[in-house]
Coordinates of C-alpha atoms and ligand atoms in Angstrom, one line a residue:
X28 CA 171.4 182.4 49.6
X29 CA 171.3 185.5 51.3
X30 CA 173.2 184.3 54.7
X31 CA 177.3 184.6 55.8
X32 CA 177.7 180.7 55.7
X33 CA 174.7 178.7 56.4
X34 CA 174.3 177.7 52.8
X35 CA 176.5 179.3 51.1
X36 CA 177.9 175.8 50.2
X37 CA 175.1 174.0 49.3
X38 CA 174.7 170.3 48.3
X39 CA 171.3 169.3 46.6
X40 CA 171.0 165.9 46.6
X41 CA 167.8 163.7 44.5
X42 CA 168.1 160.5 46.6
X43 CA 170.1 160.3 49.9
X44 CA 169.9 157.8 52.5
X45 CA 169.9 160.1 55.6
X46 CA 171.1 163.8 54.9
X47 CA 173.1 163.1 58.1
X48 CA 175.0 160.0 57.5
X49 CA 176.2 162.0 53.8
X50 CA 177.7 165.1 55.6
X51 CA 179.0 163.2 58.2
X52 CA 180.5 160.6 55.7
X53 CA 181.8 163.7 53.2
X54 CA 182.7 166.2 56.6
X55 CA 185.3 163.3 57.7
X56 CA 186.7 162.6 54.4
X57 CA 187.1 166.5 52.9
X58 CA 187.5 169.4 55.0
X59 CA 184.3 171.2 54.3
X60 CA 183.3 174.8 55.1
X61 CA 181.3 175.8 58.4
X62 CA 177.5 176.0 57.2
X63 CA 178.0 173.8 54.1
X64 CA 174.5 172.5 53.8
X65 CA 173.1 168.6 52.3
X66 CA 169.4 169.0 51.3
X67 CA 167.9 166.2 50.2
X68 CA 164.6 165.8 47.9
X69 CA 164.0 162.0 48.8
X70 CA 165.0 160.7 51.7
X71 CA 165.3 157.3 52.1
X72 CA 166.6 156.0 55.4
X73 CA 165.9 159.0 57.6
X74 CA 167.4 158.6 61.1
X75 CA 165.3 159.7 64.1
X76 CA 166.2 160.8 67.7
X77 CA 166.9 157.6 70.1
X78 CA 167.6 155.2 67.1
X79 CA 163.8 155.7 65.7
X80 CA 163.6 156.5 61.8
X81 CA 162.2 159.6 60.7
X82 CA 160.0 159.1 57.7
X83 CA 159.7 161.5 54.8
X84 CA 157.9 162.4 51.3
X85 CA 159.9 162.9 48.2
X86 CA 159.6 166.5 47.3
X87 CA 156.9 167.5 50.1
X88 CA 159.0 167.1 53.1
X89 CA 162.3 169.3 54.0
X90 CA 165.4 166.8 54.9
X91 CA 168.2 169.1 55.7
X92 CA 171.7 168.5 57.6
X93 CA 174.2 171.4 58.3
X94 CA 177.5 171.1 59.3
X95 CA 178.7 173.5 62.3
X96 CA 181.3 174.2 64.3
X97 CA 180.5 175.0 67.3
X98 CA 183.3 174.7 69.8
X99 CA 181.4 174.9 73.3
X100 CA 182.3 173.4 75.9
X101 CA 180.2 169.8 76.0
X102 CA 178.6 171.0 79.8
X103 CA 176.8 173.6 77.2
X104 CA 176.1 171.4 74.8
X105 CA 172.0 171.4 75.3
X106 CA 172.2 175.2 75.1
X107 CA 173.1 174.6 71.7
X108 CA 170.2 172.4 71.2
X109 CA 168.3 175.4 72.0
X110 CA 169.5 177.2 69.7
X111 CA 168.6 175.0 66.8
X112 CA 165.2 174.7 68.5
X113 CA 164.6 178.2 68.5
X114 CA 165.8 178.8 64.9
X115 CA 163.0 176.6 63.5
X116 CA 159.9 178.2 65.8
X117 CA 161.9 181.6 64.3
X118 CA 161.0 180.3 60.7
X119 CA 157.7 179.1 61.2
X120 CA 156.2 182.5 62.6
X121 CA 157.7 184.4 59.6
X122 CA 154.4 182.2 58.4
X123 CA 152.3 183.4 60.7
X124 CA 152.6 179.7 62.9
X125 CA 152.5 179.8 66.6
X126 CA 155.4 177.1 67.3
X127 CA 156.1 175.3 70.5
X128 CA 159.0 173.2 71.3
X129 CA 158.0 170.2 73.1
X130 CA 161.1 169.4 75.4
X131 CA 163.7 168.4 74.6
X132 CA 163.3 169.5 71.0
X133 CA 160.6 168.3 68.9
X134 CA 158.7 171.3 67.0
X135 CA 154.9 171.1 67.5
X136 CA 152.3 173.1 66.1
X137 CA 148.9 172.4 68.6
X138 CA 149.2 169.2 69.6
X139 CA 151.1 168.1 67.3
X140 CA 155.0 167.4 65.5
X141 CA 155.8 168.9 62.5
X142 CA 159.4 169.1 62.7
X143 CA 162.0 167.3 64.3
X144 CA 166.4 167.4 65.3
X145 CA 168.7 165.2 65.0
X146 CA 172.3 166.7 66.4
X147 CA 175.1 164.6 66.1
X148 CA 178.2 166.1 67.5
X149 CA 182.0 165.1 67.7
X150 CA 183.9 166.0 70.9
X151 CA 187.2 166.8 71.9
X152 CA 189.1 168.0 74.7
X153 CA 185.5 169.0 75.7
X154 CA 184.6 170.7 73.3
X155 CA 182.6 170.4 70.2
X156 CA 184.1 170.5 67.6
X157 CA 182.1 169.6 64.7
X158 CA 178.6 169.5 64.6
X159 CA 175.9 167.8 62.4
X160 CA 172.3 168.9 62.7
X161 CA 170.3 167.1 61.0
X162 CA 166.3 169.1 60.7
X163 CA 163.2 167.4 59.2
X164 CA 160.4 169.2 58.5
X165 CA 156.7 167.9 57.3
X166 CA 156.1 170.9 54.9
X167 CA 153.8 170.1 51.8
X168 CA 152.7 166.5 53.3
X169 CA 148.9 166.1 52.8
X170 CA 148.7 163.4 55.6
X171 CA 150.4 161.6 57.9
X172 CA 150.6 157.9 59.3
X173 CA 150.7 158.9 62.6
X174 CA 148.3 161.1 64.8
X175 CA 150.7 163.3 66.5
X176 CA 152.2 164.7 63.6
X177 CA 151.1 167.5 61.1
X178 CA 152.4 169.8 58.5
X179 CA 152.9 173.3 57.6
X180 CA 150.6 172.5 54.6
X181 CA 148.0 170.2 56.6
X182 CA 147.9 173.4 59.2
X183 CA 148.1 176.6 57.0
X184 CA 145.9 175.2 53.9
X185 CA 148.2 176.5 51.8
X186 CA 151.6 175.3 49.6
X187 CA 154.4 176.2 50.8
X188 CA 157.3 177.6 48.6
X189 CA 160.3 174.7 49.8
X190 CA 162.9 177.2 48.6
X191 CA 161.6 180.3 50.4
X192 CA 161.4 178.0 53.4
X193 CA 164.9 176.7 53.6
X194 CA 166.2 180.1 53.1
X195 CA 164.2 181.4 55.9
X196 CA 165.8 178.9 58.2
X197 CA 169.2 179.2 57.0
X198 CA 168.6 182.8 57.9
X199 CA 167.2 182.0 61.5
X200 CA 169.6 179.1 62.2
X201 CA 172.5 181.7 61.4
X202 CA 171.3 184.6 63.8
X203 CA 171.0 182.3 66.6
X204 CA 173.8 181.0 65.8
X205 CA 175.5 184.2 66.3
X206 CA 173.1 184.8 68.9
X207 CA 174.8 182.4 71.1
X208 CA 177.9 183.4 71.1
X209 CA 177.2 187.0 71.6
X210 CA 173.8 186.8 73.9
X211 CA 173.3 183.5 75.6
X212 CA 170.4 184.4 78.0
X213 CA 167.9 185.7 75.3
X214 CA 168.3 182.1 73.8
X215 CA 167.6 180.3 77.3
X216 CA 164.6 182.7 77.9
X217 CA 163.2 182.5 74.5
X218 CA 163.3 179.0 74.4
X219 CA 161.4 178.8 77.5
X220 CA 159.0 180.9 76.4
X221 CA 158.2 178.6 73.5
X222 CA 158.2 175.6 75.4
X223 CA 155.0 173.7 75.1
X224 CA 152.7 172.9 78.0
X225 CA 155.0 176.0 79.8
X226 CA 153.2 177.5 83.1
X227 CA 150.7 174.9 82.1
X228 CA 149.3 171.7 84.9
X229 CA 150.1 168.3 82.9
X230 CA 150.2 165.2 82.9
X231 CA 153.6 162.6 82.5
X232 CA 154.1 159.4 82.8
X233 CA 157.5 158.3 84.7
X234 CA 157.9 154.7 84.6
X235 CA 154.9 153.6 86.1
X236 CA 153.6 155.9 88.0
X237 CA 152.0 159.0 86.7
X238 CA 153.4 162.7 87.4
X239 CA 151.6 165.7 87.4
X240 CA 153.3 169.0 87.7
X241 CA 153.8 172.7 86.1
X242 CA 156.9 173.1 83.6
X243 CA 158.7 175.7 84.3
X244 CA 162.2 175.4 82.0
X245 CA 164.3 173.5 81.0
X246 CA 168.4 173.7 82.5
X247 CA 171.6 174.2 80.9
X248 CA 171.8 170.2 81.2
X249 CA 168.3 170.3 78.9
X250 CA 166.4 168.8 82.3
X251 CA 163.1 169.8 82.6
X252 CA 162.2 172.1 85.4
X253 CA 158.7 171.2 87.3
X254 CA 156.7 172.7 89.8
X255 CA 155.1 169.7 91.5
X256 CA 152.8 170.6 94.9
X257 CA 155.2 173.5 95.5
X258 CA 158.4 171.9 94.9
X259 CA 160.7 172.1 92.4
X260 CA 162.0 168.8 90.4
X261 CA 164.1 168.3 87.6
X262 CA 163.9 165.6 85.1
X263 CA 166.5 164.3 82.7
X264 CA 165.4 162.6 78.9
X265 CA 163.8 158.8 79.5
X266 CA 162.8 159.9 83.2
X267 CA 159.4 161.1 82.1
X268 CA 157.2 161.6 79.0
X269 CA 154.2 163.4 78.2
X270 CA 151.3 161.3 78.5
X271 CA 148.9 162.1 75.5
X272 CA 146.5 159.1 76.6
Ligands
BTN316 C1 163.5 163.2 65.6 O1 162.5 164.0 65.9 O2 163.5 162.1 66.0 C2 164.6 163.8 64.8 C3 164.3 163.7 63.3 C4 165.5 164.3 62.5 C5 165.2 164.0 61.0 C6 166.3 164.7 60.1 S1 165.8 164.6 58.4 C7 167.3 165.2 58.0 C8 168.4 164.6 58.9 N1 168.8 163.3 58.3 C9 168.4 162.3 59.1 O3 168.7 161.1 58.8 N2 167.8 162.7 60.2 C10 167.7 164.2 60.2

């Protein structure tokens, strides 16, 4: 692997039950390098954002868990998520793909996910300390039970090459990495810039009633920024969703 220390310790594993839950499991019981890396071929019990699962194909999609340590302070910690964000739409246009990240950090291609983050972090003194980012990817899936999702293969028409992929995004992940330590504002713009729907009118639904506004950003707290009749509002996670009704 042609990196510093994203993957230079590498842990291929046949079956897993959540790339996350093994590094997190193995991270507390040995101390591990920065960037070791779990990849796993089948997952079987793949964890999800907000306690959903996150289904997978043996072999066809990429289950990957990478084991940081960040040490920001926790009022930074979405800026981190941006990173990781980032990183992936990085990857994808080294394939010629035109990624946007749908706030707070699902990766779409269109309309539609084909990648997904799961960060789990450990804190102390304010600070994080160790981090666990868990990415899955639909790569060389030829469909998919559910109609907002694609893959790299579904999109491109083409087989992707798993191995040139996940060195790609060990690359990526590890420049932004680097990236935000050295040059935190490039990371905030460019992740605005590849925000989906940005500078666009559309349409949420908060609760019951439905919002319509412009997205402007997202803050350092990972709220999203809209422009609604002229004003400006900010919304954190579970206060709004897009409505793709
Ligand atoms: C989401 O969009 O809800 C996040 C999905 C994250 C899935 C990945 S697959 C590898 C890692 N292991 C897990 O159990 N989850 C993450």
């Amino acid at each position: 692997m042609d990196t510093l220390f994203i993957g230079q310790n590498i842990i291929k594993l046949k079956s897993v039950d959540s790339t996350n839950n093994f590094l997190t499991n193995l991270s507390n019981k040995s101390s591990l390098v920065e960037g070791t890396l779990v990849v796993g071929y089948n997952q079987l019990d793949g964890r999800g954002q907000h306690g959903n699962k996150w289904q997978s194909e043996a072999g066809k999609s990429l289950t990957i868990s990478v084991l940081l340590f960040p040490k920001i302070d926790l009022d930074r910690q979405f800026l981190f998520n941006k990173c990781i964000s980032l990183s992936i739409c990085e990857t994808l246009k080294h394939f010629d793909i035109s990624p946007r990240i749908k706030w707070p950090n699902d990766i779409f291609i269109d309309d539609k996910k084909v990648a997904g983050i799961l960060i789990e972090n450990s804190i102390q003194q304010q600070i994080i300390s160790k981090s666990i980012v868990g990415i899955g990817m639909n790569v060389n899936n030829d469909s998919l039970d559910f109609t907002f999702a694609t893959s790299l293969k579904i999109h491109k028409s083409m087989h992707f090459d798993m191995d040139h992929l996940l060195v790609l995004l060990c690359k990526e992940l590890e420049r932004h990495y680097l990236l935000l330590k050295s040059d935190t504002k490039s990371i905030i713009e460019r992740y605005d810039n590849h925000l989906y729907r940005v500078n666009l009118p559309t349409t949420f639904l908060a609760n019951d009633s439905v919002v319509k506004g412009v997205i402007k950003k997202v803050d350092d707290l990972g709220r999203l920024v809209l422009e609604i009749e002229g004003e400006i509002h900010s919304f954190s996670w579970g206060e709004l969703r897009f409505d793709f009704s």
